[in-house]
Structure formats: structure tokens, C-alpha cells
Amino acid sequence: MDDYTEVSFEDRMSTVDFQVSPRAHIVVDSAVCRSCTTQECVTACPADLFVPTADGGILFNYEQCFECGTCYLLCGKQGAISWTYPDGGDGVTFRQG
Ligand code: SF4
Ligand code: SF4
């Protein structure tokens, strides 16, 4: 069996830098989220960027996104997410070691 050591959220975030773009590369339509029964993005996003709101919607902040695409794949046909890469030079940088 493979050894797996869980990585804390703080350690995960310490491996990346962000050059925040003025343009949101992901936009979430919270009106669609209010009728979503799974809200899988909340637990699947490795950067914890999807926060449920009291009215059943989602509060989303694009600024510390890893650009992994998980949310876009999960949301799929529900279509709440508009996804693009950030403009050149903006977005995440993964550090070595
Ligand atoms: S972003 Fe997609 S998966 Fe997440 S709550 Fe909204 S509709 Fe559901
Ligand atoms: S692309 Fe990945 S890190 Fe960015 S919001 Fe979606 S799931 Fe989170």
C-alpha cells in the first residue's frame, strides 16, 4: 500500500504564488447554484473557494484559484460556471520543493 501523508491546507497554499488578474477567469452564477442538490464544488475545490451562502447560493472568489478545472468538470451540465484561463502572466505559479 502506498504511503499517503495528508497535506494541510496551509502547506498546500505555501507551494503556490498568485499573480491576481483584474479579470475574473471563473464566474459562478449563484442563481443556478441555488437549485443545485449536490454543491460538490464546495468540498472538491482544493483551494476552498466555494462557500455556501444562507440563501442556498454560492459565494466564489477567483483570486487564489489553482486552475485545476475540477469545479468546471463537476458542475458540468448544470452550467453555473464560466471558465477560462487567466490572461498571460496572471494566475497561479507552482513552486518547486
Ligand atoms: S458551481 Fe455548479 S456544482 Fe457548485 S453549487 Fe453551483 S451549480 Fe452546483
Ligand atoms: S479551478 Fe480548481 S482551484 Fe480553481 S476554483 Fe475550480 S476547483 Fe477550485
PDB file of C-alpha atoms and ligand atoms in Angstrom:
ATOM      1  CA  MET A   1       0.000   0.000   0.000  1.00  0.00           C
ATOM      2  CA  ASP A   2       1.295   3.480  -0.853  1.00  0.00           C
ATOM      3  CA  ASP A   3       2.202   5.862   1.918  1.00  0.00           C
ATOM      4  CA  TYR A   4      -0.001   8.918   1.860  1.00  0.00           C
ATOM      5  CA  THR A   5       0.592  11.841   4.149  1.00  0.00           C
ATOM      6  CA  GLU A   6      -2.237  14.311   4.218  1.00  0.00           C
ATOM      7  CA  VAL A   7      -1.130  17.818   3.297  1.00  0.00           C
ATOM      8  CA  SER A   8      -2.592  20.622   5.381  1.00  0.00           C
ATOM      9  CA  PHE A   9      -4.358  23.466   3.641  1.00  0.00           C
ATOM     10  CA  GLU A  10      -1.659  25.872   4.832  1.00  0.00           C
ATOM     11  CA  ASP A  11       1.146  23.673   3.460  1.00  0.00           C
ATOM     12  CA  ARG A  12      -0.681  23.319   0.150  1.00  0.00           C
ATOM     13  CA  MET A  13      -1.104  27.070  -0.175  1.00  0.00           C
ATOM     14  CA  SER A  14       2.563  27.653   0.718  1.00  0.00           C
ATOM     15  CA  THR A  15       3.612  25.891  -2.508  1.00  0.00           C
ATOM     16  CA  VAL A  16       1.999  28.432  -4.804  1.00  0.00           C
ATOM     17  CA  ASP A  17       2.123  32.116  -5.702  1.00  0.00           C
ATOM     18  CA  PHE A  18      -0.663  34.094  -7.313  1.00  0.00           C
ATOM     19  CA  GLN A  19      -0.460  36.992  -9.702  1.00  0.00           C
ATOM     20  CA  VAL A  20      -4.015  38.204  -9.326  1.00  0.00           C
ATOM     21  CA  SER A  21      -5.643  39.299 -12.559  1.00  0.00           C
ATOM     22  CA  PRO A  22      -8.101  42.206 -12.564  1.00  0.00           C
ATOM     23  CA  ARG A  23     -10.372  39.976 -14.687  1.00  0.00           C
ATOM     24  CA  ALA A  24     -12.168  37.055 -13.019  1.00  0.00           C
ATOM     25  CA  HIS A  25     -11.234  33.955 -15.068  1.00  0.00           C
ATOM     26  CA  ILE A  26     -14.049  31.977 -13.427  1.00  0.00           C
ATOM     27  CA  VAL A  27     -17.559  33.325 -12.935  1.00  0.00           C
ATOM     28  CA  VAL A  28     -20.184  31.428 -10.951  1.00  0.00           C
ATOM     29  CA  ASP A  29     -23.896  32.010 -11.500  1.00  0.00           C
ATOM     30  CA  SER A  30     -25.186  31.742  -7.946  1.00  0.00           C
ATOM     31  CA  ALA A  31     -28.800  31.663  -9.150  1.00  0.00           C
ATOM     32  CA  VAL A  32     -28.066  28.250 -10.734  1.00  0.00           C
ATOM     33  CA  CYS A  33     -26.331  27.091  -7.546  1.00  0.00           C
ATOM     34  CA  ARG A  34     -29.492  27.658  -5.521  1.00  0.00           C
ATOM     35  CA  SER A  35     -31.148  24.760  -7.328  1.00  0.00           C
ATOM     36  CA  CYS A  36     -28.054  22.516  -7.196  1.00  0.00           C
ATOM     37  CA  THR A  37     -28.654  19.488  -4.973  1.00  0.00           C
ATOM     38  CA  THR A  38     -25.029  18.342  -4.638  1.00  0.00           C
ATOM     39  CA  GLN A  39     -22.900  21.506  -4.398  1.00  0.00           C
ATOM     40  CA  GLU A  40     -19.910  19.219  -4.963  1.00  0.00           C
ATOM     41  CA  CYS A  41     -17.665  22.179  -5.760  1.00  0.00           C
ATOM     42  CA  VAL A  42     -17.686  23.165  -2.074  1.00  0.00           C
ATOM     43  CA  THR A  43     -15.767  20.051  -0.986  1.00  0.00           C
ATOM     44  CA  ALA A  44     -13.903  19.376  -4.240  1.00  0.00           C
ATOM     45  CA  CYS A  45     -12.143  22.699  -4.746  1.00  0.00           C
ATOM     46  CA  PRO A  46      -8.610  22.228  -3.345  1.00  0.00           C
ATOM     47  CA  ALA A  47      -8.359  25.955  -2.628  1.00  0.00           C
ATOM     48  CA  ASP A  48     -11.692  26.122  -0.724  1.00  0.00           C
ATOM     49  CA  LEU A  49     -13.012  28.916  -2.924  1.00  0.00           C
ATOM     50  CA  PHE A  50     -16.713  27.934  -2.978  1.00  0.00           C
ATOM     51  CA  VAL A  51     -18.624  28.998   0.126  1.00  0.00           C
ATOM     52  CA  PRO A  52     -22.330  28.160   0.591  1.00  0.00           C
ATOM     53  CA  THR A  53     -24.499  31.142   1.473  1.00  0.00           C
ATOM     54  CA  ALA A  54     -27.554  31.217   3.725  1.00  0.00           C
ATOM     55  CA  ASP A  55     -29.898  31.591   0.734  1.00  0.00           C
ATOM     56  CA  GLY A  56     -28.607  28.356  -0.852  1.00  0.00           C
ATOM     57  CA  GLY A  57     -26.297  30.064  -3.313  1.00  0.00           C
ATOM     58  CA  ILE A  58     -22.519  30.120  -3.595  1.00  0.00           C
ATOM     59  CA  LEU A  59     -20.027  32.837  -2.822  1.00  0.00           C
ATOM     60  CA  PHE A  60     -16.966  32.443  -5.048  1.00  0.00           C
ATOM     61  CA  ASN A  61     -13.591  34.210  -5.090  1.00  0.00           C
ATOM     62  CA  TYR A  62     -11.305  33.528  -8.075  1.00  0.00           C
ATOM     63  CA  GLU A  63      -8.149  35.107  -6.668  1.00  0.00           C
ATOM     64  CA  GLN A  64      -6.453  32.000  -5.195  1.00  0.00           C
ATOM     65  CA  CYS A  65      -7.514  29.502  -7.843  1.00  0.00           C
ATOM     66  CA  PHE A  66      -5.128  26.653  -8.771  1.00  0.00           C
ATOM     67  CA  GLU A  67      -6.664  26.470 -12.279  1.00  0.00           C
ATOM     68  CA  CYS A  68      -7.168  22.715 -11.871  1.00  0.00           C
ATOM     69  CA  GLY A  69     -10.550  22.661 -13.631  1.00  0.00           C
ATOM     70  CA  THR A  70     -12.206  20.360 -11.056  1.00  0.00           C
ATOM     71  CA  CYS A  71     -15.124  22.702 -10.404  1.00  0.00           C
ATOM     72  CA  TYR A  72     -15.860  23.076 -14.105  1.00  0.00           C
ATOM     73  CA  LEU A  73     -15.893  19.309 -14.648  1.00  0.00           C
ATOM     74  CA  LEU A  74     -18.087  18.654 -11.603  1.00  0.00           C
ATOM     75  CA  CYS A  75     -20.572  21.377 -12.376  1.00  0.00           C
ATOM     76  CA  GLY A  76     -20.869  20.056 -15.920  1.00  0.00           C
ATOM     77  CA  LYS A  77     -24.307  20.344 -17.441  1.00  0.00           C
ATOM     78  CA  GLN A  78     -25.601  22.463 -14.604  1.00  0.00           C
ATOM     79  CA  GLY A  79     -23.710  25.256 -16.323  1.00  0.00           C
ATOM     80  CA  ALA A  80     -23.203  27.598 -13.382  1.00  0.00           C
ATOM     81  CA  ILE A  81     -19.509  28.047 -14.122  1.00  0.00           C
ATOM     82  CA  SER A  82     -17.927  30.080 -16.910  1.00  0.00           C
ATOM     83  CA  TRP A  83     -14.265  29.019 -17.011  1.00  0.00           C
ATOM     84  CA  THR A  84     -11.265  30.476 -18.840  1.00  0.00           C
ATOM     85  CA  TYR A  85      -7.578  30.644 -18.069  1.00  0.00           C
ATOM     86  CA  PRO A  86      -6.291  33.943 -16.683  1.00  0.00           C
ATOM     87  CA  ASP A  87      -4.647  36.316 -19.130  1.00  0.00           C
ATOM     88  CA  GLY A  88      -0.959  35.690 -19.878  1.00  0.00           C
ATOM     89  CA  GLY A  89       1.310  36.061 -16.854  1.00  0.00           C
ATOM     90  CA  ASP A  90      -1.576  36.142 -14.390  1.00  0.00           C
ATOM     91  CA  GLY A  91      -2.822  33.339 -12.176  1.00  0.00           C
ATOM     92  CA  VAL A  92      -1.100  30.611 -10.236  1.00  0.00           C
ATOM     93  CA  THR A  93       2.585  29.661 -10.176  1.00  0.00           C
ATOM     94  CA  PHE A  94       3.596  26.333  -8.627  1.00  0.00           C
ATOM     95  CA  ARG A  95       6.889  26.465  -6.737  1.00  0.00           C
ATOM     96  CA  GLN A  96       9.468  23.661  -6.673  1.00  0.00           C
ATOM     97  CA  GLY A  97      10.175  21.797  -3.439  1.00  0.00           C
TER      98      GLY A  97
HETATM   99  S1  SF4 B   1     -20.996  25.788  -9.067  1.00  0.00           S
HETATM  100 FE1  SF4 B   1     -22.082  24.064 -10.021  1.00  0.00          FE
HETATM  101  S2  SF4 B   1     -21.665  22.303  -8.643  1.00  0.00           S
HETATM  102 FE2  SF4 B   1     -21.193  24.196  -7.489  1.00  0.00          FE
HETATM  103  S3  SF4 B   1     -23.092  24.676  -6.382  1.00  0.00           S
HETATM  104 FE3  SF4 B   1     -23.114  25.843  -8.311  1.00  0.00          FE
HETATM  105  S4  SF4 B   1     -24.280  24.538  -9.733  1.00  0.00           S
HETATM  106 FE4  SF4 B   1     -23.636  23.222  -8.001  1.00  0.00          FE
HETATM  107  S1  SF4 B   2     -10.239  25.508 -10.974  1.00  0.00           S
HETATM  108 FE1  SF4 B   2      -9.732  24.209  -9.170  1.00  0.00          FE
HETATM  109  S2  SF4 B   2      -8.847  25.609  -7.647  1.00  0.00           S
HETATM  110 FE2  SF4 B   2      -9.905  26.873  -9.199  1.00  0.00          FE
HETATM  111  S3  SF4 B   2     -11.934  27.223  -8.367  1.00  0.00           S
HETATM  112 FE3  SF4 B   2     -12.071  25.408  -9.686  1.00  0.00          FE
HETATM  113  S4  SF4 B   2     -11.728  23.638  -8.317  1.00  0.00           S
HETATM  114 FE4  SF4 B   2     -11.047  25.493  -7.235  1.00  0.00          FE
END
